[in-house]
Short mmCIF file of C-alpha atoms in Angstrom, two decimals:
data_model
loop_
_atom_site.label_atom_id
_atom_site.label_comp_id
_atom_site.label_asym_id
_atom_site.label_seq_id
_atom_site.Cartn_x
_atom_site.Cartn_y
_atom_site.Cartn_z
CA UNK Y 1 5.80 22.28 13.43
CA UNK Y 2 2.09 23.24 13.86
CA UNK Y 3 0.25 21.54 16.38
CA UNK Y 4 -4.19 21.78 16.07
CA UNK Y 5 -5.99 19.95 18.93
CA UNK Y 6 -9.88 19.31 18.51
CA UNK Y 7 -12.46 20.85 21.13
CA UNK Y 8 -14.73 19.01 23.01
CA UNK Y 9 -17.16 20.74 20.54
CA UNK Y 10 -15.59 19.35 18.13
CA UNK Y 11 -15.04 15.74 18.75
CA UNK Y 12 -18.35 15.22 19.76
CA UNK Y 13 -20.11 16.93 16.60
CA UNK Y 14 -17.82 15.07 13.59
CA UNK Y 15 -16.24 12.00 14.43
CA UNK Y 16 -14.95 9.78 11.84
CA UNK Y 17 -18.12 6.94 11.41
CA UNK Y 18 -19.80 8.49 13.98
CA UNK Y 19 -21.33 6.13 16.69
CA UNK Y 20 -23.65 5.71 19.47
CA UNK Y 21 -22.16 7.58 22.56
CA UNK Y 22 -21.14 4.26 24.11
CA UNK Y 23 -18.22 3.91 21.98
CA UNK Y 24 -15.90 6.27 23.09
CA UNK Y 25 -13.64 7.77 20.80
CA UNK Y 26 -9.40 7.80 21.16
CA UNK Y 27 -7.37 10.63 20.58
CA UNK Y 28 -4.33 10.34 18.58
CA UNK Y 29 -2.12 12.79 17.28
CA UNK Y 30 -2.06 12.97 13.24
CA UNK Y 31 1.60 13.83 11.79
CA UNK Y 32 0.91 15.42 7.95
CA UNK Y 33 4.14 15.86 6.15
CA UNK Y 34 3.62 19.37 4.55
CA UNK Y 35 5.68 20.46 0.96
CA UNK Y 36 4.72 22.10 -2.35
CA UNK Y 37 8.47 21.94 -4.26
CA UNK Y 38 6.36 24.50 -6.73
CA UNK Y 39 6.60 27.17 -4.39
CA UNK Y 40 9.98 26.14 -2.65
CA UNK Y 41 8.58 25.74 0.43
CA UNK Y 42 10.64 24.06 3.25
CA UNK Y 43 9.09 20.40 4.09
CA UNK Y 44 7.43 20.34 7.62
CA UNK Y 45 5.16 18.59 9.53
CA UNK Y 46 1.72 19.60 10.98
CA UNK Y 47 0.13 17.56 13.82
CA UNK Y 48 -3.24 17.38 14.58
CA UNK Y 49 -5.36 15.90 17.54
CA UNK Y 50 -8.23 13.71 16.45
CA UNK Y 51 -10.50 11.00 17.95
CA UNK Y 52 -10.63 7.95 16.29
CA UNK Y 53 -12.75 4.84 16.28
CA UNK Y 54 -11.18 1.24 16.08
CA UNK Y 55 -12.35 0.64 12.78
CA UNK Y 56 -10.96 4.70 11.37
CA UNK Y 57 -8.94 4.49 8.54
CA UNK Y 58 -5.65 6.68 8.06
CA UNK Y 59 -7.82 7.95 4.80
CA UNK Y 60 -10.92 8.96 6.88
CA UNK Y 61 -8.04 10.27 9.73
CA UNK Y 62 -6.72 12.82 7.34
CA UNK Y 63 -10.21 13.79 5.24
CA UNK Y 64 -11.08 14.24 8.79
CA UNK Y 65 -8.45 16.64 9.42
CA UNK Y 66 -9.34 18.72 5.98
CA UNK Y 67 -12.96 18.96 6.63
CA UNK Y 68 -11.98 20.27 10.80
CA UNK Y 69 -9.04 21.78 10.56
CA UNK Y 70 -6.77 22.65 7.39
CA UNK Y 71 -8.55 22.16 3.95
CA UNK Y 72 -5.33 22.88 2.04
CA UNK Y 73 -4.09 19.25 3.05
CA UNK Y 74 -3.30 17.69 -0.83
CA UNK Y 75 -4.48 13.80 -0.23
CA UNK Y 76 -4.90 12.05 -3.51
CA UNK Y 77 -8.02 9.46 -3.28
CA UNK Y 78 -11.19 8.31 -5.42
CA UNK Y 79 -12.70 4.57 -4.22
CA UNK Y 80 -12.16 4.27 -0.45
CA UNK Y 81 -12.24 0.61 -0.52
CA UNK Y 82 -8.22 -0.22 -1.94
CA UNK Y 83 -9.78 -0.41 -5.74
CA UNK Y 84 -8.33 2.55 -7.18
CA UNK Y 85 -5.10 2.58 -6.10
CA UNK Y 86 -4.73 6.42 -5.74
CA UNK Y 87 -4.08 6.87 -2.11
CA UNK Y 88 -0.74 5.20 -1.28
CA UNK Y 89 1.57 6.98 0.92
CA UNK Y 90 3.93 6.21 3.62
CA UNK Y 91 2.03 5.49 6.84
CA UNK Y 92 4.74 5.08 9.84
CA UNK Y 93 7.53 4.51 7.47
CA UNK Y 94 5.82 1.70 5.35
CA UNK Y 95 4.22 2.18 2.14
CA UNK Y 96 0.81 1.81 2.40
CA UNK Y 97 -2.95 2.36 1.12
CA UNK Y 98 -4.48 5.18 3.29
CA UNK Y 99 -7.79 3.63 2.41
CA UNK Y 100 -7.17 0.66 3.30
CA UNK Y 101 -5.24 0.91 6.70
CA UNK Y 102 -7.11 1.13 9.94
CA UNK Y 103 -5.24 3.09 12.90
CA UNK Y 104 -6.10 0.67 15.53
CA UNK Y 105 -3.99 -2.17 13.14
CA UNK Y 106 -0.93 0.61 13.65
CA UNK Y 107 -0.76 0.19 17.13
CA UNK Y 108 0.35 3.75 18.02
CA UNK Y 109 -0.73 6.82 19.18
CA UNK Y 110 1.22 8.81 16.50
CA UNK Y 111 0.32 8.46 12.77
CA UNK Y 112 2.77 9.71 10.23
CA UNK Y 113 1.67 9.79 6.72
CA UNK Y 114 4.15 11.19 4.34
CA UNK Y 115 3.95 10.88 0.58
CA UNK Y 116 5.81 7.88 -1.05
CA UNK Y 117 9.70 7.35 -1.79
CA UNK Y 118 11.17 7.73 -5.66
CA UNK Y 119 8.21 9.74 -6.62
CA UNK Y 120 8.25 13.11 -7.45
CA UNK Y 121 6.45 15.31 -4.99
CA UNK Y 122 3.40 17.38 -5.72
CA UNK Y 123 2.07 18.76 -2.66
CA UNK Y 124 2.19 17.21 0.45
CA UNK Y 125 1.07 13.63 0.14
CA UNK Y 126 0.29 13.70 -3.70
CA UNK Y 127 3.13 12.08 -5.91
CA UNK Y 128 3.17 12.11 -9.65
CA UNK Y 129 2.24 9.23 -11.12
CA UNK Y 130 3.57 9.88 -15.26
CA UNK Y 131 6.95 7.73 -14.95
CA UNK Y 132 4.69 5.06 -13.60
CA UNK Y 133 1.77 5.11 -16.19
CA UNK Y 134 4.66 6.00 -18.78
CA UNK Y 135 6.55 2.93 -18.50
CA UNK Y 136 3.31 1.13 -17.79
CA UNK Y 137 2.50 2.36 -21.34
CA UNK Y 138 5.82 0.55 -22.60
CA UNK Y 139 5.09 -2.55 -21.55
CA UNK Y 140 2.28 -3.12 -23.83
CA UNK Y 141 -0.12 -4.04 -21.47
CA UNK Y 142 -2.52 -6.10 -23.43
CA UNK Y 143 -2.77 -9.40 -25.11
CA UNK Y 144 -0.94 -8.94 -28.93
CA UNK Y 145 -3.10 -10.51 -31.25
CA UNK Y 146 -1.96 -11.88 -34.91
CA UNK Y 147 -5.63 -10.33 -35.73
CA UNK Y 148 -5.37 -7.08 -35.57
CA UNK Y 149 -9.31 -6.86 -35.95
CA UNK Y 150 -12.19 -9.28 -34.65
CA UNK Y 151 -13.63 -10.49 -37.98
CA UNK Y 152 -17.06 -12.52 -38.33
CA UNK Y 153 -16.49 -15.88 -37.33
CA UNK Y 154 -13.80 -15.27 -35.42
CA UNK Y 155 -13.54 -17.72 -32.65
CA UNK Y 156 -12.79 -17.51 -28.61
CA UNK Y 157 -9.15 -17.75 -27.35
CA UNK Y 158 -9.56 -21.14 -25.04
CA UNK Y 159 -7.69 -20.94 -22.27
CA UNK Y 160 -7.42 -23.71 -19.60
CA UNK Y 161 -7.34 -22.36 -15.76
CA UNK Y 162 -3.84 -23.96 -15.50
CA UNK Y 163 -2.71 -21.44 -18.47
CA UNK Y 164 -4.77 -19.08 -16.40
CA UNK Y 165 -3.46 -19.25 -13.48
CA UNK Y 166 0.34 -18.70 -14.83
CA UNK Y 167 -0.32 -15.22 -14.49
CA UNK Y 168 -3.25 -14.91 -13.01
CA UNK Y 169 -2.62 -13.24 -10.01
CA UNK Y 170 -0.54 -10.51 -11.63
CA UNK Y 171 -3.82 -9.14 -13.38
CA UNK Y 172 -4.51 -7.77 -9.98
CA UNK Y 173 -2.39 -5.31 -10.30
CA UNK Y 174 -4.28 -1.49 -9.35
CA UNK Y 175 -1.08 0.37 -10.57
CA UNK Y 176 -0.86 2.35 -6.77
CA UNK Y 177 3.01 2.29 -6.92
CA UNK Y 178 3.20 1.30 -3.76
CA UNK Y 179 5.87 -1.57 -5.02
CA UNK Y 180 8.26 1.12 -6.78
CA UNK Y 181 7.94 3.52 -3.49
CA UNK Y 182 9.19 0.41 -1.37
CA UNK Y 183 12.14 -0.66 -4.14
CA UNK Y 184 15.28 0.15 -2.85
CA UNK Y 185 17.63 0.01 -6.54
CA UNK Y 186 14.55 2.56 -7.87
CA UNK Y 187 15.91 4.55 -4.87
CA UNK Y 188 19.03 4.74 -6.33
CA UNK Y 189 18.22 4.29 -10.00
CA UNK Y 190 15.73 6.61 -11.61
CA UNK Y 191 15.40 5.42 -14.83
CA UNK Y 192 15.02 1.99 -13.82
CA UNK Y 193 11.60 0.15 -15.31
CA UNK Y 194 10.47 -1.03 -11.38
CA UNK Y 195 8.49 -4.07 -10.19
CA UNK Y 196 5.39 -2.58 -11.19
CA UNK Y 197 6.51 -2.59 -14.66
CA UNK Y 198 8.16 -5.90 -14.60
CA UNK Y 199 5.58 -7.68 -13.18
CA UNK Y 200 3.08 -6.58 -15.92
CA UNK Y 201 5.36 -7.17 -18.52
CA UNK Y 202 5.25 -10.87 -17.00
CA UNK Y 203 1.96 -10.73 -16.71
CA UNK Y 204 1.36 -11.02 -20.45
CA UNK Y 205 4.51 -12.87 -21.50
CA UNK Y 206 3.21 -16.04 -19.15
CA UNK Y 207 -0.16 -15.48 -21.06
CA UNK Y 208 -0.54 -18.05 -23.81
CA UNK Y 209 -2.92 -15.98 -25.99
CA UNK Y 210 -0.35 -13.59 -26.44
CA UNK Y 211 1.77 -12.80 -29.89
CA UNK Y 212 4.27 -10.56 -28.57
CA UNK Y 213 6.53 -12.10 -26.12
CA UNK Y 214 9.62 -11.09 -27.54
CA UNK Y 215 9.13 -7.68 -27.97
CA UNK Y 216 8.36 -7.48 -24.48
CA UNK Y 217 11.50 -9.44 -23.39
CA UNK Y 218 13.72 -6.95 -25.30
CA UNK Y 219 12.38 -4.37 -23.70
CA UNK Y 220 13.16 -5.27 -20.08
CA UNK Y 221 16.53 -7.04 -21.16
CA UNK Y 222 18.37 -3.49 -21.02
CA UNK Y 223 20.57 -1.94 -18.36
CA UNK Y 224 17.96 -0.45 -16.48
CA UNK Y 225 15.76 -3.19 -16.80
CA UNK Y 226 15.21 -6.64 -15.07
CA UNK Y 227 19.30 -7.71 -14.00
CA UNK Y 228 18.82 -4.20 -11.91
CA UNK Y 229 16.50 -5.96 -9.27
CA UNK Y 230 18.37 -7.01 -6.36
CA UNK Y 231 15.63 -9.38 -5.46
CA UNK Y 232 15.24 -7.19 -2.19
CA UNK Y 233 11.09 -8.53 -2.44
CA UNK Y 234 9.81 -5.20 -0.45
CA UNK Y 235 7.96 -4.36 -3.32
CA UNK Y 236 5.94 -8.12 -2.76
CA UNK Y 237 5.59 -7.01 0.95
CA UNK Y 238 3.95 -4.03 0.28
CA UNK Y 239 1.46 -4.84 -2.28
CA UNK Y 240 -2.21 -4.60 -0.82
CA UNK Y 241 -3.64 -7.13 -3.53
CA UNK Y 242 -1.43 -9.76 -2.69
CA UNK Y 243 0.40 -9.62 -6.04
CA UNK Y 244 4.00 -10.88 -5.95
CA UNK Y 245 6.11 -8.67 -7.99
CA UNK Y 246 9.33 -10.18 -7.34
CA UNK Y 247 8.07 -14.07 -8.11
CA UNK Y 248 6.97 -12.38 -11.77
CA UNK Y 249 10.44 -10.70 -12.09
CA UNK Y 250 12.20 -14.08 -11.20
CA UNK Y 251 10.04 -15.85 -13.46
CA UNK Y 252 10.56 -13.26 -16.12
CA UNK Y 253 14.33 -13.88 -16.03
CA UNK Y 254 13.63 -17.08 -17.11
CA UNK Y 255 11.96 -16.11 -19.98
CA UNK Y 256 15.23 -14.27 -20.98
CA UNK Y 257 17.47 -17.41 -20.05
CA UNK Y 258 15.75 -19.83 -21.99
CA UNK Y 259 13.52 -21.78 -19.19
CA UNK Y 260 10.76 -20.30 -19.59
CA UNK Y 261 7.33 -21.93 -22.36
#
């Protein structure tokens, strides 16, 4: 395990938002879980000593640690503001957005960021993402018309915010995979479709303006679809846009037993 510590030099000419000298920086020690599986390298960890503000991100923690110290660091990140959802990772153990988490909210000295359960691993803290865009993909994610084109005249599909709100919050969704990292039977089942999925595939079926309800139903009602969940509801305790990915699977089942309009 590498350990880098920051010189005075250092800290004082790049420090994460830098502010007036009054606010005085802490120092905390950065733990980077380091891998590349393409190379059949041995997983390690690197630490780092960095000062940190009270409003520093884990994001801004580790960009600072490419820009001062190691540049080969793989991070995975676009927005900076929890939009994107392209920098989740596990921060102390918990599935989190890196963008989105500030290290005085973590309460520790020591920051672990490692990249995220039942994903493959890329390099370091960059997972691949094509099982979870793949069977994204499969649910169909948009409204199945009867119209296959918009022809003159063609009217608006009403809907009435109690129709809307069925399935509202489930449009949220920024497809991080933060929910799948945190699902314990994806854990143990690879080929199972995950709350992400299932929750998107409710998503639509709850929507009244859509044609293709039954096709979707089918395609969760297998045996590594929806009767896999365990109704553990990590996934809904991990989702940084509040979306509720076990309610929608719940509510899906429904669907499949006949309660659901």
């Amino acid at each position: 395990m590498a350990t880098v510590e920051i010189s005075k030099e250092q800290q004082a000419a790049v420090t994460p938002h830098s502010t007036p000298a009054t606010a005085q920086p802490k120092t905390i020690t950065l733990r980077i879980a380091r891998s590349n599986p393409s190379e059949g390298t041995l997983p390690k960890f690197d630490e780092f000593k960095i000062p940190v503000q009270k409003w520093t991100t884990v994001l801004e923690a580790i960009l600072y640690v490419k820009q001062n110290f190691d540049h080969s660091v793989a991070v995975r990140y676009s927005c900076r503001q929890a939009s994107c959802g392209s920098c989740g990772m596990k921060i102390n153990g918990k599935p989190s957005l890196a963008c989105y988490t500030k290290i005085s909210e973590l309460d520790s000295n020591i920051i672990t960021v490692e990249p995220m359960n039942n994903f493959p691993i890329i390099r370091d803290l960059t997972v691949d993402f094509k099982q979870l865009f793949s069977t994204h993909k499969k649910m169909k994610p948009f409204v199945i018309s009867e119209e296959s084109e918009i022809t003159p005249g063609t009217k608006e599909s009403i809907q009435t915010p109690k129709d809307l709100e069925k399935f509202l919050q489930f449009s949220y969704c920024i497809k991080c995979g933060l929910c799948n990292s945190a699902c314990p039977t994806m854990a143990t089942d690879s080929s199972f479709i995950g709350p992400q999925g299932l929750a998107q595939a409710y998503r639509y079926v709850a929507d009244n303006r859509d044609k293709g309800k039954k096709e979707r139903l089918k395609i969760v009602d297998q045996s590594h679809g929806i009767w896999r969940c365990h109704f553990a509801g990590s996934c809904s305790h991990v989702c940084p846009k509040g979306v509720d990915p076990a309610m929608a699977i719940q509510m899906l089942r429904g669907y499949l037993l006949g309660f659901g309009k």
